[in-house]
Amino acid sequence: MPHDKVRVELGRRSYNIEIGEQLLDKAVFYKTEHRKVLIVADANTAPLYMSKVTAGLTASGATVHSFVIEPGEQHKTFATVEKICCAAVKAGLDRRSLMVALGGGVTGDLTGFAAAVYMRGIGFIQVPTSLLAMVDSSVGGKTGADLPEGKNLVGAFHQPEQVIIDIGTLDTLPPEELRNGTAEVIKYGVIMDSELFAQLETVNCRISREIIARCCGLKARIVAEDETEGGIRAILNYGHTFGHAVELLSNFQLSHGCAIAVGMAMAGQLAVAAGLWDESDNKRQQRLLETAGLPVRVSGFKPADIWAAMGRDKKKSVNKLTLVVPVAIGKVELHNDLDKTMILEVIGSCCD
Ligand code: GLY
């Protein structure tokens, strides 16, 4: 079976991302010999893959326990992190033990956060089963939970020891989940890879192992350069300041990918209004988002409410809202000096 390996270079904390098919039950991919392991999956993912991952880990020499959490962003809370830690105590995990996050972004973020704080930090492995988690959230060590006031407001940087991506798991992914992840794939094209963008146009956003590996490689490069988002890593937040605001205002009825797509459309429109980006490139972005079945407009929100919610985003620094805006396909810039009236007009132009 063809298989890609991407290395995230972080000195002693470097790790590999394995990308292929039928990896989950293969002992050879897990570095878990003689360790106690707690696999965490949500109630949707556990019936599909828990037994395969258990078989792979057991064959690799680990003692395996499992814990099932409730699915959905509404459970991305401290309370779930506490439940995972209590399950770890019950299973007898010690400081050499491991947690394994099996599932999408919510499971990965929560399990990573639990691993970051359990006994002041133990190792963990990411086994992402959604496209979004494969190309974005499982790589780079951002872990956390939401507060009622906003997404990901608590968390820790805690790198996984491995990321194991079995692209066969995409076969069971609902189409809306595939769309979610495609928003992040398109994001990489706009922010740093014009060839990827053109490839997505050619294949009408059909996602392949090669495209997933390419995105992981891009993310690995950024994380190696700026692990804790002191600089360049902020470009990965393209579309997210607008997007998180509409996601929050919709009470998470709008999925993350759809919200980010709307956010990218707003950021693109803003770049054109500010004279930073050609309208023709903005149209290309809009077409590609629509090809992937993603929205570029929202309805039912007041622009002023979106603006206010953007002000609560944690990506704000020194009271200034920093926005990632495209200046070419494959290149973005950070701006914290764009006019509020212009931003409000742009938001309004993307709202029905
Ligand atoms: N999802 C953005 C980042 O990992 O920095």
Coordinates of C-alpha atoms and ligand atoms in Angstrom, one line a residue:
M1 CA 0.0 0.0 0.0
P2 CA 1.4 3.4 -0.8
H3 CA 2.2 5.4 2.3
D4 CA 3.5 8.9 3.0
K5 CA 5.6 10.0 6.0
V6 CA 5.9 13.7 7.1
R7 CA 8.2 14.7 9.8
V8 CA 7.4 17.6 12.2
E9 CA 10.9 18.9 13.2
L10 CA 10.8 20.1 16.8
G11 CA 14.1 18.9 18.3
R12 CA 13.5 16.3 21.0
R13 CA 9.8 16.6 20.5
S14 CA 9.9 15.8 16.7
Y15 CA 7.4 13.3 15.5
N16 CA 6.2 11.6 12.3
I17 CA 2.8 11.8 10.6
E18 CA 2.1 8.5 8.9
I19 CA -0.5 8.8 6.0
G20 CA -1.8 5.7 4.3
E21 CA -4.6 3.1 4.1
Q22 CA -5.4 0.3 6.5
L23 CA -3.0 1.6 9.2
L24 CA -5.2 1.4 12.2
D25 CA -4.7 -2.3 13.2
K26 CA -1.0 -2.5 12.2
A27 CA 1.3 -2.8 15.2
V28 CA 4.3 -1.5 13.3
F29 CA 2.9 2.0 13.2
Y30 CA 2.5 2.4 17.0
K31 CA 5.4 3.2 19.3
T32 CA 3.7 2.0 22.4
E33 CA 5.6 -1.1 23.6
H34 CA 5.2 -1.9 27.3
R35 CA 3.1 1.2 27.9
K36 CA -0.4 1.6 29.3
V37 CA -2.7 3.3 26.8
L38 CA -6.1 4.9 27.1
I39 CA -7.9 5.3 23.8
V40 CA -10.5 8.1 23.8
A41 CA -13.2 8.2 21.1
D42 CA -16.6 9.7 20.9
A43 CA -19.8 7.6 20.7
N44 CA -20.0 7.9 16.9
T45 CA -16.4 6.9 16.2
A46 CA -15.9 4.2 18.8
P47 CA -18.2 1.6 17.2
L48 CA -16.4 2.1 13.8
Y49 CA -12.7 2.0 14.8
M50 CA -12.1 1.3 18.5
S51 CA -11.6 -2.4 18.0
K52 CA -9.1 -1.9 15.1
V53 CA -7.0 0.6 17.1
T54 CA -7.2 -1.6 20.1
A55 CA -5.9 -4.6 18.1
G56 CA -3.0 -2.5 16.6
L57 CA -2.0 -1.1 20.0
T58 CA -2.3 -4.5 21.7
A59 CA -0.2 -6.2 19.0
S60 CA 2.5 -3.5 19.5
G61 CA 2.8 -4.5 23.1
A62 CA 0.6 -2.0 24.9
T63 CA -2.0 -2.6 27.6
V64 CA -5.1 -1.0 26.3
H65 CA -8.0 0.7 28.0
S66 CA -10.7 2.8 26.3
F67 CA -13.1 5.6 27.2
V68 CA -16.0 6.9 25.2
I69 CA -17.1 10.6 25.3
E70 CA -20.2 12.3 24.1
P71 CA -19.9 13.6 20.5
G72 CA -20.2 17.3 19.5
E73 CA -18.7 20.7 20.1
Q74 CA -21.1 21.3 23.0
H75 CA -19.1 18.7 25.0
K76 CA -15.8 20.4 24.3
T77 CA -15.6 21.5 27.9
F78 CA -13.5 21.3 31.1
A79 CA -16.0 18.7 32.3
T80 CA -15.1 16.3 29.5
V81 CA -11.4 16.8 30.1
E82 CA -12.0 15.9 33.8
K83 CA -13.9 12.8 32.8
I84 CA -11.0 11.7 30.6
C85 CA -8.5 12.3 33.4
C86 CA -10.7 10.3 35.8
A87 CA -10.9 7.4 33.3
A88 CA -7.1 7.6 33.1
V89 CA -6.8 7.2 36.9
K90 CA -9.3 4.3 36.9
A91 CA -7.3 2.6 34.1
G92 CA -4.1 3.1 36.2
L93 CA -2.2 5.3 33.7
D94 CA 1.1 6.6 35.1
R95 CA 3.5 9.2 33.8
R96 CA 4.9 6.8 31.1
S97 CA 1.5 6.0 29.8
L98 CA -0.2 7.3 26.7
M99 CA -3.5 8.7 25.6
V100 CA -4.7 8.0 22.1
A101 CA -7.2 10.5 20.5
L102 CA -9.3 8.5 18.0
G103 CA -11.7 10.8 16.1
G104 CA -12.2 14.3 14.8
G105 CA -11.0 17.7 16.0
V106 CA -13.0 17.8 19.2
T107 CA -11.8 14.5 20.4
G108 CA -8.2 15.3 19.5
D109 CA -8.3 18.7 21.2
L110 CA -9.9 17.4 24.4
T111 CA -7.7 14.3 24.6
G112 CA -4.6 16.3 23.9
F113 CA -5.5 18.7 26.7
A114 CA -6.2 15.9 29.1
A115 CA -2.8 14.4 28.2
A116 CA -1.2 17.8 28.7
V117 CA -2.5 18.1 32.3
Y118 CA -2.8 14.5 33.5
M119 CA 0.0 14.0 36.0
R120 CA 1.4 17.3 34.7
G121 CA 1.7 15.9 31.2
I122 CA 1.9 12.5 29.6
G123 CA 2.4 11.5 25.9
F124 CA -0.4 11.1 23.4
I125 CA -1.0 9.9 19.9
Q126 CA -3.4 11.5 17.4
V127 CA -5.4 9.2 15.2
P128 CA -7.6 11.6 13.3
T129 CA -10.6 10.2 11.4
S130 CA -12.0 13.4 10.0
L131 CA -10.5 15.4 7.1
L132 CA -10.3 18.5 9.2
A133 CA -8.4 16.8 12.0
M134 CA -6.1 15.1 9.4
V135 CA -5.0 18.2 7.7
D136 CA -5.1 20.7 10.6
S137 CA -6.0 20.0 14.2
S138 CA -4.1 16.8 14.8
V139 CA -0.8 18.3 13.8
G140 CA 1.0 21.0 15.7
G141 CA 0.1 20.4 19.3
K142 CA -2.8 22.9 19.9
T143 CA -5.1 21.3 22.5
G144 CA -7.9 22.7 24.5
A145 CA -11.6 23.2 25.3
D146 CA -14.2 25.9 24.8
L147 CA -15.7 28.2 27.4
P148 CA -19.3 29.6 27.2
E149 CA -17.6 32.9 26.2
G150 CA -15.7 31.5 23.2
K151 CA -14.0 28.6 21.4
N152 CA -10.6 27.2 22.6
L153 CA -10.2 29.8 25.3
V154 CA -8.5 27.2 27.5
G155 CA -5.8 24.8 26.4
A156 CA -2.1 24.0 26.1
F157 CA 0.5 23.5 23.5
H158 CA 1.3 19.8 23.8
Q159 CA 2.7 18.0 20.8
P160 CA 1.6 14.4 20.1
E161 CA 4.3 11.6 19.9
Q162 CA 2.8 10.4 16.6
V163 CA 0.0 11.2 14.2
I164 CA -1.5 8.2 12.3
I165 CA -3.8 9.0 9.4
D166 CA -5.7 6.2 7.9
I167 CA -7.4 7.8 4.9
G168 CA -9.8 4.8 4.7
T169 CA -11.7 6.4 7.6
L170 CA -12.8 9.2 5.2
D171 CA -15.1 6.6 3.6
T172 CA -17.4 6.7 6.6
L173 CA -17.3 10.5 7.0
P174 CA -20.7 12.2 6.3
P175 CA -20.4 14.6 3.3
E176 CA -20.8 17.7 5.5
E177 CA -17.8 16.6 7.5
L178 CA -15.8 16.2 4.3
R179 CA -16.8 19.7 3.3
N180 CA -15.6 21.0 6.7
G181 CA -12.1 19.6 6.1
T182 CA -12.0 20.8 2.5
A183 CA -12.4 24.4 3.8
E184 CA -9.0 24.0 5.6
V185 CA -7.5 22.4 2.5
I186 CA -8.5 25.4 0.4
K187 CA -7.1 27.6 3.2
Y188 CA -3.6 26.1 2.7
G189 CA -3.8 26.9 -1.0
V190 CA -4.7 30.5 -0.5
I191 CA -2.2 31.2 2.3
M192 CA 0.9 29.5 1.1
D193 CA 0.6 27.1 -1.9
S194 CA -0.7 28.4 -5.2
E195 CA 0.1 25.0 -6.9
L196 CA -2.2 23.2 -4.4
F197 CA -4.9 25.8 -5.1
A198 CA -4.6 25.1 -8.9
Q199 CA -4.6 21.4 -8.3
L200 CA -7.8 21.7 -6.2
E201 CA -9.3 23.7 -9.1
T202 CA -8.3 20.9 -11.5
V203 CA -9.7 18.0 -9.5
N204 CA -12.8 19.9 -8.3
C205 CA -11.7 19.6 -4.7
R206 CA -11.6 15.8 -4.8
I207 CA -9.4 14.9 -1.8
S208 CA -6.6 12.3 -2.2
R209 CA -3.8 10.9 0.0
E210 CA -1.4 13.1 -1.9
I211 CA -3.4 16.3 -1.1
I212 CA -3.6 15.3 2.6
A213 CA 0.1 14.7 2.8
R214 CA 0.8 18.0 1.1
C215 CA -1.3 19.9 3.7
C216 CA 0.4 18.0 6.5
G217 CA 3.8 19.0 5.0
L218 CA 2.7 22.6 4.9
K219 CA 1.5 22.6 8.5
A220 CA 4.6 20.8 9.6
R221 CA 6.8 23.5 8.1
I222 CA 4.9 26.3 9.8
V223 CA 4.8 24.5 13.2
A224 CA 8.6 23.8 13.0
E225 CA 9.2 27.5 12.4
D226 CA 6.8 28.9 15.0
E227 CA 5.5 26.3 17.4
T228 CA 3.6 28.6 19.8
E229 CA 2.3 31.1 17.3
G230 CA 4.6 34.0 18.0
G231 CA 4.6 34.9 14.4
I232 CA 4.1 33.0 11.1
R233 CA 1.8 30.4 12.5
A234 CA -0.9 33.1 12.8
I235 CA -1.4 32.8 9.0
L236 CA -3.1 29.4 9.7
N237 CA -5.9 31.5 11.2
Y238 CA -6.9 32.8 7.8
G239 CA -10.7 33.1 7.8
H240 CA -10.9 32.1 11.5
T241 CA -11.5 35.5 13.2
F242 CA -14.6 36.2 11.0
G243 CA -15.4 32.4 11.0
H244 CA -15.2 31.9 14.8
A245 CA -17.5 34.8 15.3
V246 CA -20.3 33.5 13.0
E247 CA -19.8 29.9 14.4
L248 CA -20.3 31.2 17.9
L249 CA -23.2 33.5 17.0
S250 CA -24.9 30.5 15.3
N251 CA -24.6 28.5 18.5
F252 CA -22.5 26.1 16.6
Q253 CA -25.3 25.3 14.2
L254 CA -23.0 26.4 11.5
S255 CA -20.2 23.9 11.3
H256 CA -16.5 24.9 11.7
G257 CA -15.7 24.4 8.0
C258 CA -18.7 26.3 6.8
A259 CA -17.9 29.2 9.2
I260 CA -14.3 29.3 8.1
A261 CA -15.4 29.3 4.4
V262 CA -17.6 32.3 5.1
G263 CA -14.7 33.8 7.1
M264 CA -12.3 33.3 4.1
A265 CA -14.9 34.9 1.8
M266 CA -15.1 37.9 4.1
A267 CA -11.3 38.2 4.4
G268 CA -11.0 38.0 0.6
Q269 CA -13.6 40.6 0.1
L270 CA -11.9 42.8 2.7
A271 CA -8.5 42.4 0.9
V272 CA -10.2 43.6 -2.3
A273 CA -11.8 46.5 -0.6
A274 CA -8.5 47.5 0.9
G275 CA -6.8 47.4 -2.5
L276 CA -4.6 44.5 -1.4
W277 CA -5.9 41.7 -3.7
D278 CA -7.1 41.4 -7.2
E279 CA -10.9 40.8 -7.7
S280 CA -10.0 38.0 -10.1
D281 CA -8.2 36.0 -7.4
N282 CA -11.0 36.7 -5.0
K283 CA -13.4 35.3 -7.6
R284 CA -11.2 32.2 -7.9
Q285 CA -11.3 31.6 -4.1
Q286 CA -15.1 32.1 -4.1
R287 CA -15.6 29.6 -7.0
L288 CA -13.4 27.0 -5.3
L289 CA -15.2 27.3 -2.0
E290 CA -18.5 26.9 -3.9
T291 CA -17.2 23.9 -5.9
A292 CA -16.5 22.3 -2.5
G293 CA -20.1 22.9 -1.5
L294 CA -19.1 25.5 1.1
P295 CA -21.0 28.8 1.8
V296 CA -19.6 32.2 1.1
R297 CA -22.4 34.2 2.7
V298 CA -24.5 33.9 5.9
S299 CA -28.0 34.9 6.8
G300 CA -29.6 35.9 10.0
F301 CA -26.8 37.9 11.6
K302 CA -26.3 41.6 12.1
P303 CA -22.8 42.8 10.9
A304 CA -22.4 44.7 14.2
D305 CA -22.9 41.5 16.2
I306 CA -20.3 39.7 14.0
W307 CA -17.9 42.6 14.6
A308 CA -18.5 42.4 18.4
A309 CA -17.9 38.7 18.5
M310 CA -14.7 39.1 16.5
G311 CA -13.5 41.4 19.2
R312 CA -13.8 38.6 21.7
D313 CA -11.6 36.2 19.6
K314 CA -8.5 35.2 21.4
K315 CA -6.4 36.0 18.3
K316 CA -6.6 39.6 19.3
S317 CA -3.4 41.1 20.7
V318 CA -2.8 44.4 22.6
N319 CA -6.5 45.2 22.0
K320 CA -5.9 45.2 18.2
L321 CA -7.7 42.8 16.0
T322 CA -5.1 41.2 13.7
L323 CA -6.6 39.9 10.5
V324 CA -5.0 37.6 7.9
V325 CA -5.7 38.9 4.4
P326 CA -4.7 37.5 1.1
V327 CA -2.5 39.5 -1.3
A328 CA -2.1 36.7 -4.0
I329 CA -3.2 33.1 -4.3
G330 CA -0.5 31.5 -2.1
K331 CA 0.4 34.6 -0.1
V332 CA -1.2 36.4 2.9
E333 CA -0.3 39.3 5.2
L334 CA -1.3 40.2 8.8
H335 CA -3.0 43.5 9.2
N336 CA -4.1 45.3 12.3
D337 CA -4.8 48.7 10.8
L338 CA -7.8 48.1 8.6
D339 CA -10.6 50.5 9.0
K340 CA -13.6 49.4 11.1
T341 CA -16.2 51.0 8.8
M342 CA -14.7 49.2 5.8
I343 CA -14.7 45.8 7.8
L344 CA -18.3 46.4 8.8
E345 CA -19.3 47.1 5.2
V346 CA -17.5 44.0 4.0
I347 CA -19.2 41.9 6.6
G348 CA -22.6 43.4 5.6
S349 CA -21.9 42.5 1.9
C350 CA -21.5 38.9 2.9
C351 CA -24.7 38.8 5.0
D352 CA -28.2 38.3 3.6
Ligands
GLY1 N1 -5.4 25.4 13.5 C1 -4.4 26.4 13.5 C2 -3.1 26.0 14.1 O1 -2.9 24.9 14.4 O2 -2.3 26.9 14.3

